mmCIF file of C-alpha atoms in Angstrom:
data_model
loop_
_atom_site.group_PDB
_atom_site.id
_atom_site.type_symbol
_atom_site.label_atom_id
_atom_site.label_comp_id
_atom_site.label_asym_id
_atom_site.label_seq_id
_atom_site.Cartn_x
_atom_site.Cartn_y
_atom_site.Cartn_z
ATOM 1 C CA MET G 28 0.000 0.000 0.000
ATOM 2 C CA LYS G 29 2.826 2.344 0.792
ATOM 3 C CA THR G 30 4.659 1.666 -2.457
ATOM 4 C CA SER G 31 1.554 2.427 -4.518
ATOM 5 C CA LYS G 32 1.259 5.839 -2.828
ATOM 6 C CA ILE G 33 4.919 6.566 -3.467
ATOM 7 C CA ILE G 34 4.566 5.577 -7.144
ATOM 8 C CA ALA G 35 1.436 7.764 -7.498
ATOM 9 C CA ALA G 36 3.193 10.745 -5.907
ATOM 10 C CA ALA G 37 6.201 10.274 -8.195
ATOM 11 C CA ALA G 38 3.961 10.119 -11.263
ATOM 12 C CA LEU G 39 2.186 13.354 -10.261
ATOM 13 C CA THR G 40 5.528 15.048 -9.673
ATOM 14 C CA ILE G 41 6.765 14.055 -13.130
ATOM 15 C CA LEU G 42 3.546 15.329 -14.748
ATOM 16 C CA ALA G 43 3.803 18.642 -12.880
ATOM 17 C CA ALA G 44 7.439 19.090 -13.921
ATOM 18 C CA ALA G 45 6.609 18.342 -17.556
ATOM 19 C CA GLY G 46 3.740 20.853 -17.522
ATOM 20 C CA ALA G 47 5.942 23.593 -16.049
ATOM 21 C CA GLN G 48 8.228 23.570 -19.096
ATOM 22 C CA ALA G 49 5.558 24.346 -21.671
ATOM 23 C CA GLU G 50 7.114 27.679 -22.767
ATOM 24 C CA THR G 51 8.677 27.761 -26.214
ATOM 25 C CA TYR G 52 11.353 30.045 -27.620
ATOM 26 C CA ASP G 53 10.512 31.749 -30.902
ATOM 27 C CA GLY G 54 13.871 33.398 -31.418
ATOM 28 C CA VAL G 55 14.577 37.062 -32.036
ATOM 29 C CA HIS G 56 11.802 38.847 -33.896
ATOM 30 C CA GLN G 57 12.686 40.853 -36.969
ATOM 31 C CA LEU G 58 11.956 44.586 -37.104
ATOM 32 C CA THR G 59 8.825 45.399 -39.071
ATOM 33 C CA SER G 60 9.062 49.210 -39.097
ATOM 34 C CA GLY G 61 8.089 50.917 -42.319
ATOM 35 C CA LEU G 62 9.986 54.132 -41.547
ATOM 36 C CA ALA G 63 13.556 54.950 -42.365
ATOM 37 C CA ARG G 64 16.051 55.848 -39.634
ATOM 38 C CA ALA G 65 16.077 59.537 -40.701
ATOM 39 C CA ASP G 66 12.261 59.740 -40.488
ATOM 40 C CA VAL G 67 12.270 58.312 -36.960
ATOM 41 C CA ALA G 68 15.024 60.761 -35.915
ATOM 42 C CA ALA G 69 13.008 63.690 -37.286
ATOM 43 C CA GLU G 70 9.884 62.575 -35.390
ATOM 44 C CA ALA G 71 11.923 62.178 -32.209
ATOM 45 C CA THR G 72 13.292 65.716 -32.524
ATOM 46 C CA VAL G 73 9.801 67.165 -32.960
ATOM 47 C CA ALA G 74 8.483 65.184 -29.986
ATOM 48 C CA ALA G 75 11.384 66.255 -27.758
ATOM 49 C CA ARG G 76 10.817 69.928 -28.527
ATOM 50 C CA ALA G 77 7.078 69.642 -27.860
ATOM 51 C CA GLY G 78 7.704 69.059 -24.158
ATOM 52 C CA ASN G 79 5.470 67.012 -21.887
ATOM 53 C CA VAL G 80 2.125 67.248 -23.660
ATOM 54 C CA TYR G 81 0.575 64.834 -21.169
ATOM 55 C CA GLY G 82 1.629 66.732 -18.032
ATOM 56 C CA ASP G 83 -0.840 68.345 -15.651
ATOM 57 C CA GLY G 84 -1.543 71.978 -16.367
ATOM 58 C CA VAL G 85 0.298 72.122 -19.668
ATOM 59 C CA SER G 86 -1.521 74.548 -21.896
ATOM 60 C CA SER G 87 1.264 75.840 -24.102
ATOM 61 C CA ASN G 88 4.961 75.330 -24.714
ATOM 62 C CA VAL G 89 5.870 78.680 -23.116
ATOM 63 C CA ALA G 90 6.593 78.778 -19.383
ATOM 64 C CA PRO G 91 4.617 81.411 -17.451
ATOM 65 C CA ALA G 92 6.491 84.517 -16.351
ATOM 66 C CA LEU G 93 7.288 84.555 -12.631
ATOM 67 C CA THR G 94 6.525 87.699 -10.680
ATOM 68 C CA ALA G 95 7.847 88.277 -7.177
ATOM 69 C CA SER G 96 5.494 89.624 -4.519
ATOM 70 C CA VAL G 97 8.233 90.357 -1.969
ATOM 71 C CA ASP G 98 11.419 92.369 -2.326
ATOM 72 C CA ARG G 99 14.657 90.390 -2.666
ATOM 73 C CA ALA G 100 16.232 92.077 0.376
ATOM 74 C CA VAL G 101 13.271 91.150 2.585
ATOM 75 C CA VAL G 102 13.494 87.504 1.547
ATOM 76 C CA ARG G 103 17.238 87.501 2.239
ATOM 77 C CA GLU G 104 16.717 88.996 5.715
ATOM 78 C CA GLN G 105 14.119 86.323 6.521
ATOM 79 C CA ALA G 106 16.456 83.567 5.307
ATOM 80 C CA VAL G 107 19.361 84.865 7.412
ATOM 81 C CA ALA G 108 17.127 85.116 10.492
ATOM 82 C CA ALA G 109 15.873 81.552 9.992
ATOM 83 C CA ALA G 110 19.410 80.251 9.460
ATOM 84 C CA HIS G 111 20.625 81.831 12.705
ATOM 85 C CA ASN G 112 17.698 80.498 14.765
ATOM 86 C CA PRO G 113 19.022 77.405 16.589
ATOM 87 C CA LEU G 114 15.506 76.037 17.137
ATOM 88 C CA GLN G 115 14.273 76.619 13.592
ATOM 89 C CA SER G 116 14.408 72.981 12.507
ATOM 90 C CA LEU G 117 13.276 71.538 15.828
ATOM 91 C CA ASP G 118 10.689 68.807 15.272
ATOM 92 C CA ARG G 119 8.542 67.458 18.101
ATOM 93 C CA ARG G 120 8.425 64.001 16.475
ATOM 94 C CA ALA G 121 12.164 63.589 17.088
ATOM 95 C CA PHE G 122 11.641 63.262 20.840
ATOM 96 C CA TYR G 123 10.241 60.531 23.039
ATOM 97 C CA ARG G 124 6.450 60.772 23.234
ATOM 98 C CA ASP G 125 6.578 64.018 21.266
ATOM 99 C CA GLN G 126 7.617 66.105 24.259
ATOM 100 C CA VAL G 127 10.409 68.567 23.648
ATOM 101 C CA PRO G 128 12.784 68.749 26.624
ATOM 102 C CA ALA G 129 12.954 72.053 28.463
ATOM 103 C CA ALA G 130 16.529 72.572 27.278
ATOM 104 C CA TYR G 131 15.280 72.834 23.702
ATOM 105 C CA SER G 132 12.274 75.071 24.288
ATOM 106 C CA LYS G 133 12.351 78.667 23.262
ATOM 107 C CA PRO G 134 13.292 80.988 26.099
ATOM 108 C CA THR G 135 10.535 83.034 27.682
ATOM 109 C CA VAL G 136 12.752 85.940 28.701
ATOM 110 C CA SER G 137 11.187 89.312 29.085
ATOM 111 C CA PHE G 138 13.434 92.264 28.391
ATOM 112 C CA THR G 139 11.288 94.781 30.225
ATOM 113 C CA ARG G 140 12.830 96.138 33.412
ATOM 114 C CA GLN G 141 11.013 96.419 36.646
ATOM 115 C CA ALA G 142 11.733 99.101 39.154
ATOM 116 C CA ALA G 143 13.527 97.993 42.281
ATOM 117 C CA LEU G 144 11.899 98.785 45.599
#
């Protein structure tokens, strides 16, 4: 009884292995293009100069003119101030349980003077 089960399992294994190799190789396919190399190069040049015609928001081949709403000096001053701020890139997610330690919190110093009594 055991040998018949072993023979049946071996037969199924051989059938499965034979069925797995059903793919055939057809060789390298020949090119069937009707265009000459120069025609394809000309079409490629035109397509490259057309830009991304399938992109979002593309209405013409001309880029829109950029206009600044803030003076260049003001933007530079803001960038310098942000670069000199030691806590500018502080992210709460970088700390355990999203609690920033007191050493990293912004100081609450008041520069107003009180009169001494």
